[in-house]
Amino acid sequence: ALVLTRTGALQRQEAIGTQVDPIMLEVFNNLFMSIAEQMGATLAKTAASVNIRERLDFSCALFDATGDLVANAPHVPVHLGSMSASVKSILKANDEQIRPGDVFMMNDPFNGGTHLPDVTVVPPVFNAKGTDIDFGVASRGQHADIGGKTPGSAPPDSAHIEDEGVLIKNFQLVRNGTLREQETRALLAAARFPCRNIDHNIADLKAQIAANTTGAAELRKAVDQFGRETVQAYMRHVQDNAEESVRRVLDVLEDGHCRYTIDNGSTIEVAITLDRTSRSAKIDFTGTSEQDKLNYNAPLAVCRAVVLYVFRTLVGSAIPMNEGCLKPIEIIA
């Protein structure tokens, strides 16, 4: 054993500035991931449904002020790249109207959602004065039931979105720190095929709010320790680092093409074309079967998520899953 004894006080300057430093980049990589994982731990411990509490069918993530993904805990892969579109749609739909203490929810597959049971809860994180949005946090959990023709909200013969349950496009769940419970219950009961156990939905939504509150509190701690400008700068730096990591992967890949027939006779076709000059790639799904008449379809956000997941696995180093991974990639779907 080697025993070290400090003989002088440690001189440490926390205000590291906004210029990227390799050591602090690693610190912030792990800090952002840790916050997202803490959000997930809160959600798993406080949710009511087996889907979230035991199956762990949820994801938690941090975003910058514009809604770009900064760090996503390693939860459900199909959620990972799709939540950013949900957060951006909420910010856009409520522009200039969001106030501190507000929380919104949505499950719309046409604006970043996956399928209706996956409900996303989004509270923007304001600065200390409450004047500007500094960051975003979000949690997405699969509710045990969101209505629909059959219990569990995934009817195999559904041909219309309302067959799956309650479609939530942009709903204010919390206003000025107060849960709008009666309005939420009314929303969940108003669809053609309403929720079957609204008490469970409310409990899970409260758990998602708690998870987001955990994330917001940890981000504020980071701001208190390092400063607002530094935290925001390293949110950009971790995305830039992820972008460069993916470009290095593209440097060694070759063009490719694949066509695969799935069980229902439909085909998935994808061509990958690399551009060595710009160190970028085009992922082209032209040739894939048209939209299925029933429910076996992936929204664009899900397509984006799986492309992000594949390239993230190819990086081979411990970087947070974030928006930077997709900057060198063009998706044609």
PDB file of N, CA, C and O in Angstrom, residues 3-27:
ATOM      1  N   VAL A   3       0.674   5.087   1.047  1.00  0.00           N
ATOM      2  CA  VAL A   3      -0.125   6.040   1.810  1.00  0.00           C
ATOM      3  C   VAL A   3       0.383   7.444   1.525  1.00  0.00           C
ATOM      4  O   VAL A   3       1.565   7.752   1.707  1.00  0.00           O
ATOM      5  N   LEU A   4      -0.525   8.299   1.052  1.00  0.00           N
ATOM      6  CA  LEU A   4      -0.171   9.683   0.733  1.00  0.00           C
ATOM      7  C   LEU A   4      -0.796  10.612   1.763  1.00  0.00           C
ATOM      8  O   LEU A   4      -1.958  10.446   2.139  1.00  0.00           O
ATOM      9  N   THR A   5      -0.046  11.575   2.201  1.00  0.00           N
ATOM     10  CA  THR A   5      -0.548  12.568   3.147  1.00  0.00           C
ATOM     11  C   THR A   5      -0.367  13.943   2.538  1.00  0.00           C
ATOM     12  O   THR A   5       0.749  14.317   2.135  1.00  0.00           O
ATOM     13  N   ARG A   6      -1.477  14.712   2.461  1.00  0.00           N
ATOM     14  CA  ARG A   6      -1.403  16.051   1.890  1.00  0.00           C
ATOM     15  C   ARG A   6      -0.735  16.990   2.887  1.00  0.00           C
ATOM     16  O   ARG A   6      -1.110  17.037   4.058  1.00  0.00           O
ATOM     17  N   THR A   7       0.245  17.739   2.410  1.00  0.00           N
ATOM     18  CA  THR A   7       0.970  18.646   3.300  1.00  0.00           C
ATOM     19  C   THR A   7       0.559  20.098   3.111  1.00  0.00           C
ATOM     20  O   THR A   7       0.958  20.957   3.887  1.00  0.00           O
ATOM     21  N   GLY A   8      -0.219  20.363   2.033  1.00  0.00           N
ATOM     22  CA  GLY A   8      -0.674  21.728   1.798  1.00  0.00           C
ATOM     23  C   GLY A   8      -2.088  21.726   1.258  1.00  0.00           C
ATOM     24  O   GLY A   8      -2.546  20.716   0.693  1.00  0.00           O
ATOM     25  N   ALA A   9      -2.783  22.817   1.458  1.00  0.00           N
ATOM     26  CA  ALA A   9      -4.175  22.893   0.988  1.00  0.00           C
ATOM     27  C   ALA A   9      -4.218  22.799  -0.534  1.00  0.00           C
ATOM     28  O   ALA A   9      -3.349  23.343  -1.230  1.00  0.00           O
ATOM     29  N   LEU A  10      -5.242  22.084  -1.042  1.00  0.00           N
ATOM     30  CA  LEU A  10      -5.412  21.932  -2.488  1.00  0.00           C
ATOM     31  C   LEU A  10      -5.952  23.237  -3.072  1.00  0.00           C
ATOM     32  O   LEU A  10      -6.981  23.744  -2.635  1.00  0.00           O
ATOM     33  N   GLN A  11      -5.264  23.760  -4.056  1.00  0.00           N
ATOM     34  CA  GLN A  11      -5.709  24.966  -4.729  1.00  0.00           C
ATOM     35  C   GLN A  11      -6.467  24.563  -5.993  1.00  0.00           C
ATOM     36  O   GLN A  11      -5.867  24.031  -6.932  1.00  0.00           O
ATOM     37  N   ARG A  12      -7.776  24.764  -6.028  1.00  0.00           N
ATOM     38  CA  ARG A  12      -8.573  24.336  -7.179  1.00  0.00           C
ATOM     39  C   ARG A  12      -9.465  25.487  -7.626  1.00  0.00           C
ATOM     40  O   ARG A  12     -10.133  26.113  -6.788  1.00  0.00           O
ATOM     41  N   GLN A  13      -9.462  25.741  -8.883  1.00  0.00           N
ATOM     42  CA  GLN A  13     -10.299  26.793  -9.442  1.00  0.00           C
ATOM     43  C   GLN A  13     -11.459  26.119 -10.186  1.00  0.00           C
ATOM     44  O   GLN A  13     -11.268  25.470 -11.208  1.00  0.00           O
ATOM     45  N   GLU A  14     -12.691  26.239  -9.680  1.00  0.00           N
ATOM     46  CA  GLU A  14     -13.848  25.586 -10.284  1.00  0.00           C
ATOM     47  C   GLU A  14     -14.270  26.256 -11.586  1.00  0.00           C
ATOM     48  O   GLU A  14     -14.813  25.615 -12.475  1.00  0.00           O
ATOM     49  N   ALA A  15     -14.047  27.566 -11.715  1.00  0.00           N
ATOM     50  CA  ALA A  15     -14.468  28.277 -12.924  1.00  0.00           C
ATOM     51  C   ALA A  15     -13.482  27.978 -14.044  1.00  0.00           C
ATOM     52  O   ALA A  15     -12.485  28.670 -14.232  1.00  0.00           O
ATOM     53  N   ILE A  16     -13.745  26.875 -14.774  1.00  0.00           N
ATOM     54  CA  ILE A  16     -12.779  26.390 -15.757  1.00  0.00           C
ATOM     55  C   ILE A  16     -12.926  27.067 -17.105  1.00  0.00           C
ATOM     56  O   ILE A  16     -12.192  26.777 -18.036  1.00  0.00           O
ATOM     57  N   GLY A  17     -13.930  27.950 -17.229  1.00  0.00           N
ATOM     58  CA  GLY A  17     -14.095  28.677 -18.478  1.00  0.00           C
ATOM     59  C   GLY A  17     -14.861  27.877 -19.511  1.00  0.00           C
ATOM     60  O   GLY A  17     -15.341  26.790 -19.266  1.00  0.00           O
ATOM     61  N   THR A  18     -14.952  28.431 -20.693  1.00  0.00           N
ATOM     62  CA  THR A  18     -15.758  27.815 -21.744  1.00  0.00           C
ATOM     63  C   THR A  18     -14.902  27.185 -22.844  1.00  0.00           C
ATOM     64  O   THR A  18     -15.429  26.655 -23.804  1.00  0.00           O
ATOM     65  N   GLN A  19     -13.581  27.227 -22.717  1.00  0.00           N
ATOM     66  CA  GLN A  19     -12.717  26.544 -23.673  1.00  0.00           C
ATOM     67  C   GLN A  19     -12.629  25.075 -23.286  1.00  0.00           C
ATOM     68  O   GLN A  19     -12.439  24.746 -22.124  1.00  0.00           O
ATOM     69  N   VAL A  20     -12.727  24.195 -24.273  1.00  0.00           N
ATOM     70  CA  VAL A  20     -12.792  22.773 -23.961  1.00  0.00           C
ATOM     71  C   VAL A  20     -11.458  22.265 -23.417  1.00  0.00           C
ATOM     72  O   VAL A  20     -10.384  22.604 -23.916  1.00  0.00           O
ATOM     73  N   ASP A  21     -11.549  21.495 -22.375  1.00  0.00           N
ATOM     74  CA  ASP A  21     -10.402  20.872 -21.740  1.00  0.00           C
ATOM     75  C   ASP A  21     -10.659  19.368 -21.701  1.00  0.00           C
ATOM     76  O   ASP A  21     -11.729  18.941 -21.275  1.00  0.00           O
ATOM     77  N   PRO A  22      -9.723  18.532 -22.145  1.00  0.00           N
ATOM     78  CA  PRO A  22      -9.985  17.090 -22.239  1.00  0.00           C
ATOM     79  C   PRO A  22     -10.398  16.453 -20.916  1.00  0.00           C
ATOM     80  O   PRO A  22     -11.280  15.599 -20.879  1.00  0.00           O
ATOM     81  N   ILE A  23      -9.767  16.870 -19.841  1.00  0.00           N
ATOM     82  CA  ILE A  23     -10.096  16.290 -18.541  1.00  0.00           C
ATOM     83  C   ILE A  23     -11.500  16.705 -18.122  1.00  0.00           C
ATOM     84  O   ILE A  23     -12.319  15.878 -17.692  1.00  0.00           O
ATOM     85  N   MET A  24     -11.806  18.004 -18.272  1.00  0.00           N
ATOM     86  CA  MET A  24     -13.129  18.466 -17.873  1.00  0.00           C
ATOM     87  C   MET A  24     -14.209  17.948 -18.813  1.00  0.00           C
ATOM     88  O   MET A  24     -15.358  17.762 -18.417  1.00  0.00           O
ATOM     89  N   LEU A  25     -13.842  17.679 -20.074  1.00  0.00           N
ATOM     90  CA  LEU A  25     -14.798  17.068 -20.988  1.00  0.00           C
ATOM     91  C   LEU A  25     -15.230  15.709 -20.447  1.00  0.00           C
ATOM     92  O   LEU A  25     -16.419  15.370 -20.449  1.00  0.00           O
ATOM     93  N   GLU A  26     -14.274  14.922 -19.964  1.00  0.00           N
ATOM     94  CA  GLU A  26     -14.595  13.617 -19.382  1.00  0.00           C
ATOM     95  C   GLU A  26     -15.418  13.776 -18.108  1.00  0.00           C
ATOM     96  O   GLU A  26     -16.349  13.000 -17.842  1.00  0.00           O
ATOM     97  N   VAL A  27     -15.093  14.790 -17.323  1.00  0.00           N
ATOM     98  CA  VAL A  27     -15.871  15.059 -16.102  1.00  0.00           C
ATOM     99  C   VAL A  27     -17.327  15.354 -16.456  1.00  0.00           C
ATOM    100  O   VAL A  27     -18.253  14.793 -15.859  1.00  0.00           O
TER     101      VAL A  27
END
